[in-house]
Tab-separated table of C-alpha atoms in Angstrom:
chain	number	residue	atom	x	y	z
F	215	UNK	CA	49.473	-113.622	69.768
F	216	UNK	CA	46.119	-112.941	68.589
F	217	UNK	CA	44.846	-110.812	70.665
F	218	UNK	CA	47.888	-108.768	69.902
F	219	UNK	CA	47.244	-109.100	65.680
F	220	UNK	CA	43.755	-107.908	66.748
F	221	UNK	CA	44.215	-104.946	68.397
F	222	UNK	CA	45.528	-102.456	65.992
F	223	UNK	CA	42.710	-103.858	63.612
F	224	UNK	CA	39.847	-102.730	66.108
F	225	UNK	CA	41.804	-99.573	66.763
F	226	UNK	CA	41.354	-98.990	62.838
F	227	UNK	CA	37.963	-100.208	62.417
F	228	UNK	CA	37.214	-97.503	65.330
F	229	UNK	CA	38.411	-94.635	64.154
F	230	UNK	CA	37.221	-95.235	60.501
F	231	UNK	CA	33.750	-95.502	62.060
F	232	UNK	CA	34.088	-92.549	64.102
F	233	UNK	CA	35.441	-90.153	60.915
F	234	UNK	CA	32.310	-91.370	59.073
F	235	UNK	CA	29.842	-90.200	62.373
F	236	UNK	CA	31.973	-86.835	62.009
F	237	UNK	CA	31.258	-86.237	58.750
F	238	UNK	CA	27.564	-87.050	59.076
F	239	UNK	CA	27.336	-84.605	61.611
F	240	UNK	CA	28.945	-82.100	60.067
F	241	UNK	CA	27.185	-83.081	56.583
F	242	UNK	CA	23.819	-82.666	58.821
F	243	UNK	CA	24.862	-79.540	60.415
F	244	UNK	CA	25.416	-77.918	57.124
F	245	UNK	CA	22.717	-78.853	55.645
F	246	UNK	CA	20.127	-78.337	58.984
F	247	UNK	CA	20.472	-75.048	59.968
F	248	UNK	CA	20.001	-75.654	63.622
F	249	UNK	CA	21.881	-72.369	64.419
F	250	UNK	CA	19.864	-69.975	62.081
F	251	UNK	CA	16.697	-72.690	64.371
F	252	UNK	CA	17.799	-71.817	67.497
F	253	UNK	CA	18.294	-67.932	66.752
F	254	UNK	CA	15.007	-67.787	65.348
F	255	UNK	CA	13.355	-69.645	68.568
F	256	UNK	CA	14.567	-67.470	71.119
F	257	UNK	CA	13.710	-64.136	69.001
F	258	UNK	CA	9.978	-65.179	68.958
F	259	UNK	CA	9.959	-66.730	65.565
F	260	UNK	CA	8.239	-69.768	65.396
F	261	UNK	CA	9.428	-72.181	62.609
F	262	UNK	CA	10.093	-75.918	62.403
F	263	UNK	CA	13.638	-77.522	61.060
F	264	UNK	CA	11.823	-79.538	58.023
F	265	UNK	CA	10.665	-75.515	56.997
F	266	UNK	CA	14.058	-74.590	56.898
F	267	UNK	CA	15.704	-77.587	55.339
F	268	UNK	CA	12.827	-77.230	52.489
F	269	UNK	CA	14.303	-74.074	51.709
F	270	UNK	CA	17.221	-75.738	51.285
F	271	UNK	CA	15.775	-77.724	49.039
F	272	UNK	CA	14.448	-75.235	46.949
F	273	UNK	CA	17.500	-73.435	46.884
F	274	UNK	CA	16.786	-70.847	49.054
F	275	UNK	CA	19.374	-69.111	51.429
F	276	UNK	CA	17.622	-69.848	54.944
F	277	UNK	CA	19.264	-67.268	56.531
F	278	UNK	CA	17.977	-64.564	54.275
F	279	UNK	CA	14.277	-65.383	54.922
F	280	UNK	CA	14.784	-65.512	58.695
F	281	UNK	CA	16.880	-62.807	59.652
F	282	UNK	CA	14.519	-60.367	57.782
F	283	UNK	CA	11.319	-62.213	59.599
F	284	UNK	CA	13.407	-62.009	63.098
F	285	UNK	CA	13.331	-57.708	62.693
F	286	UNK	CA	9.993	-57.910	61.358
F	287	UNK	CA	8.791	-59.862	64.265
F	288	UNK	CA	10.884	-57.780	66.716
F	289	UNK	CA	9.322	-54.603	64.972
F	290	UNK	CA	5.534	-55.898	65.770
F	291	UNK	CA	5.191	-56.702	62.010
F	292	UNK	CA	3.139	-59.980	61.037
F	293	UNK	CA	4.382	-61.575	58.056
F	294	UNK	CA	3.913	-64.708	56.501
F	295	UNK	CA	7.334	-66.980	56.069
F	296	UNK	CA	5.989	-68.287	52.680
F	297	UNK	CA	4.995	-64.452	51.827
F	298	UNK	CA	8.709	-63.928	52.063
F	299	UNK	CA	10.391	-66.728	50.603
F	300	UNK	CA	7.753	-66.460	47.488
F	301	UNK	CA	8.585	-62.896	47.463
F	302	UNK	CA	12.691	-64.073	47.592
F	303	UNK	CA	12.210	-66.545	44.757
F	304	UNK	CA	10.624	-63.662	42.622
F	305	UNK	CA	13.877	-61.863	43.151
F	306	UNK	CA	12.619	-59.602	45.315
F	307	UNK	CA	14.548	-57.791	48.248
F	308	UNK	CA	12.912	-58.632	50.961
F	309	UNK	CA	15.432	-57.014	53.501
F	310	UNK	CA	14.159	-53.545	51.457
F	311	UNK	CA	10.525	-54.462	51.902
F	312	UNK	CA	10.725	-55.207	55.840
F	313	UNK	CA	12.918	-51.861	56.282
F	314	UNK	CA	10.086	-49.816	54.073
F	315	UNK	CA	7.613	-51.915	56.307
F	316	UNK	CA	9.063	-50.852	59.458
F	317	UNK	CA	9.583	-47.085	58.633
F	318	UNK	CA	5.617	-46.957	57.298
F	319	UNK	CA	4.378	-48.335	60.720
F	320	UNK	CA	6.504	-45.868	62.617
F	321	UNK	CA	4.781	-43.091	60.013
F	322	UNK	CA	1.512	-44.207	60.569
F	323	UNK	CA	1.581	-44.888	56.731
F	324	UNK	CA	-1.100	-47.733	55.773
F	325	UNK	CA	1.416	-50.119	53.754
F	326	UNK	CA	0.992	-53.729	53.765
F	327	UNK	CA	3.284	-56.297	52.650
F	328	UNK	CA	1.875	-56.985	49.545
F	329	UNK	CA	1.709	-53.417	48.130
F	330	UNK	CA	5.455	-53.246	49.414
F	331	UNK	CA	6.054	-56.306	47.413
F	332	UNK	CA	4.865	-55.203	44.590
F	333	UNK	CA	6.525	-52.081	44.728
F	334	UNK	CA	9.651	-53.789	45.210
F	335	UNK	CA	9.305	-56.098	42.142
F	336	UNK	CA	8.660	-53.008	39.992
F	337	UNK	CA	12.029	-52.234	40.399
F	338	UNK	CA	11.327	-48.816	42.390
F	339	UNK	CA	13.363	-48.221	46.207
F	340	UNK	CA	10.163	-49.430	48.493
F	341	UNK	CA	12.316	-47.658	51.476
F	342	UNK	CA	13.226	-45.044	49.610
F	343	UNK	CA	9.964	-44.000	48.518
F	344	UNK	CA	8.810	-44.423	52.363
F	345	UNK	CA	11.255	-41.809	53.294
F	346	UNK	CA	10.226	-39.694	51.033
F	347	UNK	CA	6.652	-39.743	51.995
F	348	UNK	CA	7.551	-39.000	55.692
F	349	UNK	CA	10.145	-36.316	54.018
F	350	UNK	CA	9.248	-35.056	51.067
F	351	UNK	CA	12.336	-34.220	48.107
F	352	UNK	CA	12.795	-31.485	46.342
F	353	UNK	CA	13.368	-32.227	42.200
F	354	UNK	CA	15.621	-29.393	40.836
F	355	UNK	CA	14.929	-28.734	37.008
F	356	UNK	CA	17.490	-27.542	34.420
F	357	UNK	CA	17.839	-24.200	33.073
F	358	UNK	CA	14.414	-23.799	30.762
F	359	UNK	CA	14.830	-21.136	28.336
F	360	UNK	CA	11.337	-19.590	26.737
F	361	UNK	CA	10.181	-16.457	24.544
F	362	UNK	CA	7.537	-13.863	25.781
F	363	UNK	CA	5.380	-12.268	22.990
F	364	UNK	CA	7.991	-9.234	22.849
F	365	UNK	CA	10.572	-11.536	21.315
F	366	UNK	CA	12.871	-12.038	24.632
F	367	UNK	CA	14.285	-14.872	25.951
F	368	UNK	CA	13.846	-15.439	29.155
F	369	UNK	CA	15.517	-18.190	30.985
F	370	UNK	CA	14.315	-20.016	34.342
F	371	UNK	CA	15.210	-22.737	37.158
F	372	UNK	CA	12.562	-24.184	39.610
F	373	UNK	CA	12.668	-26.512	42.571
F	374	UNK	CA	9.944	-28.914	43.057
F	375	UNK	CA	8.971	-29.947	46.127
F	376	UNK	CA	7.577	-33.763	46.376
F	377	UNK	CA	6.014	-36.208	48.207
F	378	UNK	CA	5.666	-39.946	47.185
F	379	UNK	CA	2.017	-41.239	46.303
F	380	UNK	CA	2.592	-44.676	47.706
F	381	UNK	CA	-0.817	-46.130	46.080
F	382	UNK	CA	0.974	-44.155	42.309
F	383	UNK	CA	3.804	-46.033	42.649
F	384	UNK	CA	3.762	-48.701	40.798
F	385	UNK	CA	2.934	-48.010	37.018
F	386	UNK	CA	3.305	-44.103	37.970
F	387	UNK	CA	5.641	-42.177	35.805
F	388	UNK	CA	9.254	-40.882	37.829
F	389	UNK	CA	11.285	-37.979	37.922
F	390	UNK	CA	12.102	-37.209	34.432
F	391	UNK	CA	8.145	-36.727	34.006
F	392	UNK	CA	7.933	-34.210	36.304
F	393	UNK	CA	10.952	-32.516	35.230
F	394	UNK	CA	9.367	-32.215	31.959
F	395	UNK	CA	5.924	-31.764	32.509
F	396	UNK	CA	7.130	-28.346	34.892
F	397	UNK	CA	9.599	-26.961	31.860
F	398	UNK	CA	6.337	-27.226	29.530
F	399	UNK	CA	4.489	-25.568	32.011
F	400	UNK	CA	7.418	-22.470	32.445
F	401	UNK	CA	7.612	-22.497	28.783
F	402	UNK	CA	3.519	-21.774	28.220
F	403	UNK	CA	3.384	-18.884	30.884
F	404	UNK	CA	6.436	-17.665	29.275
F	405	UNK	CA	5.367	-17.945	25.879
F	406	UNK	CA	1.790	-16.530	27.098
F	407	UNK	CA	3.049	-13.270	28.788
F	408	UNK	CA	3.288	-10.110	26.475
F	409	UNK	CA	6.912	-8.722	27.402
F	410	UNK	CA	9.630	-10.548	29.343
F	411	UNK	CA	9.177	-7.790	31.921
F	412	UNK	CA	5.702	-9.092	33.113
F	413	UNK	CA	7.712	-12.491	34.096
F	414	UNK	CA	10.907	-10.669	35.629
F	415	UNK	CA	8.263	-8.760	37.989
F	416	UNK	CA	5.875	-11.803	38.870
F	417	UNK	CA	7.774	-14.816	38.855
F	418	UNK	CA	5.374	-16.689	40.807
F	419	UNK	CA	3.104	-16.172	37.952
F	420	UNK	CA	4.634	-19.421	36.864
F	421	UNK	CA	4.103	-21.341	39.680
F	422	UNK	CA	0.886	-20.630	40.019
F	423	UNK	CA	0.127	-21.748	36.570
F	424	UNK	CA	2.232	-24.770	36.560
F	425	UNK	CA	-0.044	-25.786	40.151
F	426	UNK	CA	-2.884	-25.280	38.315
F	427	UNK	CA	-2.129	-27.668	35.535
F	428	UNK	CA	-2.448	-30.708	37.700
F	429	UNK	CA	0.958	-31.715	36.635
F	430	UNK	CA	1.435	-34.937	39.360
F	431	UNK	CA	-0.909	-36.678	37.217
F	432	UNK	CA	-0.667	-39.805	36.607
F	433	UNK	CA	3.320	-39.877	38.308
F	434	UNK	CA	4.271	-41.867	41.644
F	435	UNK	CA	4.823	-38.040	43.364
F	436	UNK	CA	2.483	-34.912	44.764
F	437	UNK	CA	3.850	-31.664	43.895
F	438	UNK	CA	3.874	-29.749	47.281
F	439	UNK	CA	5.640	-26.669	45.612
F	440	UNK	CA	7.219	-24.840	43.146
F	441	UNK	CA	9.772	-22.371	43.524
F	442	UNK	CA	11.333	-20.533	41.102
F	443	UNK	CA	14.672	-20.466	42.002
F	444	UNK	CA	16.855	-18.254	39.568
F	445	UNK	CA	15.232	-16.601	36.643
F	446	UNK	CA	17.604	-14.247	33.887
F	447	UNK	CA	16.905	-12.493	30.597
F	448	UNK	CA	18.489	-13.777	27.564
F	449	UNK	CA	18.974	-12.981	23.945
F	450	UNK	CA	16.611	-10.724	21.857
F	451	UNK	CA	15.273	-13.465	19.949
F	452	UNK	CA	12.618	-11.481	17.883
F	453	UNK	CA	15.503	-8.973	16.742
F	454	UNK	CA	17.723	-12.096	15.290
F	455	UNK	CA	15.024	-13.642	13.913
F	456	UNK	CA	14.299	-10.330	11.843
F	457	UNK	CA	17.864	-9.953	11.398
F	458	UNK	CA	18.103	-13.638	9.939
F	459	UNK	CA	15.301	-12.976	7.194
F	460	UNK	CA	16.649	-9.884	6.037
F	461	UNK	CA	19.656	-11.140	5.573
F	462	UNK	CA	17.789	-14.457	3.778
F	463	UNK	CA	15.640	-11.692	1.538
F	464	UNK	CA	19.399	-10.063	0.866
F	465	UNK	CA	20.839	-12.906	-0.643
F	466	UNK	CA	17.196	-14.136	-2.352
F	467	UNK	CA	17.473	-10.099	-3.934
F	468	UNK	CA	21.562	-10.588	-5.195
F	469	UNK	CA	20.694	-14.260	-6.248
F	470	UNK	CA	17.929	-12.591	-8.544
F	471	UNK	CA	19.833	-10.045	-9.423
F	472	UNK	CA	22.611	-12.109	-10.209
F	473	UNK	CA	20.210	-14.587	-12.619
F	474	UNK	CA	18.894	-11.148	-14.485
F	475	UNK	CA	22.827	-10.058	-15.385
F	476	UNK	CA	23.328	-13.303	-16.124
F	477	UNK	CA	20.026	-13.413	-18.361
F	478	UNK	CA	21.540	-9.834	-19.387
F	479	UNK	CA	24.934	-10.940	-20.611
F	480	UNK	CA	23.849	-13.853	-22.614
F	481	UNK	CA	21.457	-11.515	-24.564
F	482	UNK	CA	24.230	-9.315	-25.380
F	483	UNK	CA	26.280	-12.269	-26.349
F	484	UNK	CA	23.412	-13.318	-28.654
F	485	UNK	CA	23.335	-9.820	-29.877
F	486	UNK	CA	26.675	-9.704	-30.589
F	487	UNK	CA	26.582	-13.284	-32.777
F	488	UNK	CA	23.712	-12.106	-34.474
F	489	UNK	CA	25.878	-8.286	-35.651
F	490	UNK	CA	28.524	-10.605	-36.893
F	491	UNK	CA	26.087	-13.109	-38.565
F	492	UNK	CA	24.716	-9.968	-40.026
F	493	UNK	CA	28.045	-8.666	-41.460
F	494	UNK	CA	28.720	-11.854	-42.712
F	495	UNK	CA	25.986	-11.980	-44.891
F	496	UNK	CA	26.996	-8.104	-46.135
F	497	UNK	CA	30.320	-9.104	-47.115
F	498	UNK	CA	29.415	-11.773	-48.555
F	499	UNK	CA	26.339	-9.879	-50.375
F	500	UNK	CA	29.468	-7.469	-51.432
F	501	UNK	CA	31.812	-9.844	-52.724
F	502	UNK	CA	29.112	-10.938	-54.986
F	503	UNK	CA	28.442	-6.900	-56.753
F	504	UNK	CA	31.497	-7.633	-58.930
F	505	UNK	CA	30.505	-11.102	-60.277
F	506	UNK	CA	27.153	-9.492	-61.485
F	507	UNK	CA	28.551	-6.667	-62.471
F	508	UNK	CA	31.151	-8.547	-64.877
F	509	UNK	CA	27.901	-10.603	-65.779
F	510	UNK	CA	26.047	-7.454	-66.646
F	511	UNK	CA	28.937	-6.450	-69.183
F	512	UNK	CA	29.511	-9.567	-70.768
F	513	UNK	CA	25.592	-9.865	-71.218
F	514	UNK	CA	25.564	-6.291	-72.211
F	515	UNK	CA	23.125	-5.323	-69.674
F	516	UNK	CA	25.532	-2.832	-68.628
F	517	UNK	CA	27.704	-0.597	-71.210
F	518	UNK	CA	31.017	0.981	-70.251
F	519	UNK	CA	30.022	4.575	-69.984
F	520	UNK	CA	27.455	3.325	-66.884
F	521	UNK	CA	30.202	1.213	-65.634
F	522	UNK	CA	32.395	4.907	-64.976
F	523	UNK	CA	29.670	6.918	-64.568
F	524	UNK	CA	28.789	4.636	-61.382
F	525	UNK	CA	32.373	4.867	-60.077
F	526	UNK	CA	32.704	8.437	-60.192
F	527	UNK	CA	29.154	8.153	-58.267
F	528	UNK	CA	30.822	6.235	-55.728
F	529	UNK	CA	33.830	8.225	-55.719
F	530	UNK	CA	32.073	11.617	-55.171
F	531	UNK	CA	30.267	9.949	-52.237
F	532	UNK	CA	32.692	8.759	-50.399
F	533	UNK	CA	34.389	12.323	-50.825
F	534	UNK	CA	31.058	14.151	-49.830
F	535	UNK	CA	31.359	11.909	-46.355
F	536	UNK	CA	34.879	12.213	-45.735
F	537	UNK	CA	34.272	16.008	-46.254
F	538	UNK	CA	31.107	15.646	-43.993
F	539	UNK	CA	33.114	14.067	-41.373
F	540	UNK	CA	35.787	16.552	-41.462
F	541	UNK	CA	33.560	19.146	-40.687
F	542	UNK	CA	32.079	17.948	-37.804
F	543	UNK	CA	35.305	16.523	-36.084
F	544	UNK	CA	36.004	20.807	-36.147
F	545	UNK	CA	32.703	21.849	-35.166
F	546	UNK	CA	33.494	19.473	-32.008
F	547	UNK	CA	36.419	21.267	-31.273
């Protein structure tokens, strides 16, 4: 009876024992890599299983350090691991830097891992820039639009043809410099030439001044070339330029002229409130005859005879220029 009670209690104690050995192994196997090991061993790589469980420790992906040093190693390359995993923690690409390492061996391009690198961490394509060293690339500028001395516009496109400097690349300038450096350069000999004519029948007057400026300075590229590739005449730019200020000395003359009528009109008014100021001042000069006139009799400045005699005075007058009038109103006729 005991040995019976026993046995299902060994059978447990068993199988507990052997779910905790399966765990450890498979907690070991994750955590070794003993597969990414025995790749790397019979590629040629030569690295130990506490190397790659340190990476795991520093919380680096084992497999992306040794895959990369397996097609290095295959490719004749010889690269440090710690070159690589330092070069992985810096948040490099290291898969980039072998493939750019690769392609400059097969070039005969002198490229170590450590310029690569640093390329790399500049944020610029390492392989790209390989390829297009080996094969250079041709930068296609915009349409650049410029005035010769004769006041035409002429408008041009050019294709650059580049190579990467791989010793320029890091802290050279990119593209965009280029682009910009060749319109300035279209836009001088354009600007320089006397009539638009003179660029329409030498084109590769441009290029040979844009060359001659030395524009790859300073940039991560050597200009091989440049080609103009479509050049066109635009507007007459002198013409509506000389159309634009006559129209702006137009409108300065009516605004002028405008001010002076104004001036003009406001003179008049003021002449006008000054006639009526004046007549004012008559009739009221008139309305003040008969007051001194009755003062002048009741003083006896003024006797009654003088009184008439000055109304008849008056009254032949006013007869004389209403005669007077008359006759030239008929002469008219």
């Amino acid at each position: 009876m005991t040995t019976v009670a026993e046995s299902p209690t060994n059978w447990i104690g068993f199988l507990f024992i052997a779910i905790i050995v399966i765990i450890v192994i498979s907690l070991f196997f994750r955590f070794v890599p003993v597969g990414l090991w025995v790749t790397a061993y019979f590629s040629g790589v030569k690295v130990n299983i506490g190397t790659l469980v340190g990476m795991r420790l520093r919380r680096v992906a084992p497999q992306d350090i040794i895959r990369p040093l397996i097609k290095a190693t295959k490719a004749g390359l010889d690269i440090d691991i710690n070159e690589l995993e330092a070069h992985y923690l810096a948040g490099g690409d290291i898969n980039q830097v072998i493939d750019a390492l690769i392609a400059a061996q097969r070039a005969n391009i002198d490229l170590v891992f450590k310029q690569a690198a640093a390329i790399d961490l500049a944020g610029r394509n390492v392989f790209e820039a390989v390829q297009v060293s080996v094969n250079p690339k041709v930068i296609e500028t915009p349409q650049i639009a410029a005035m010769a001395m004769n006041g035409i516009e002429v408008k041009a496109r050019a294709k650059v043809t580049v190579r990467a400097n791989i010793e320029r690349l890091v802290g050279g300038a990119g593209e965009e410099t280029i682009i910009a450096r060749v319109g300035e350069g279209i836009v001088t000999t354009v600007g320089s030439a006397a009539r638009h004519t003179d660029v329409l029948e030498n084109p590769d007057s441009i290029s040979k001044t844009v060359l001659r400026k030395g524009l790859d300075s300073g940039t991560a590229f050597e200009i091989l070339s440049i080609d103009i590739a479509d050049i066109d005449v635009g507007r007459n730019i002198g013409a509506s330029l000389q159309m634009e200020q006559a129209q702006a000395d137009k409108n300065i003359a009516q605004a002028k002229a405008e001010e002076r009528r104004s001036m003009a009109i406001a003179q008049e008014q003021e002449m006008i409130a000054e006639v009526q100021k004046m007549r004012a001042r008559v009739v009221e000069a008139e309305a003040e005859v008969p007051l001194a006139l009755a003062e002048a009799l009741k003083s006896g400045n003024l006797g009654a005879m003088d009184y008439y005699n000055m109304n008849n005075v008056n009254a032949d007058t006013k007869m004389r220029n209403s005669i007077s009038d008359t006759t030239e109103r008929e002469s008219d006729r």
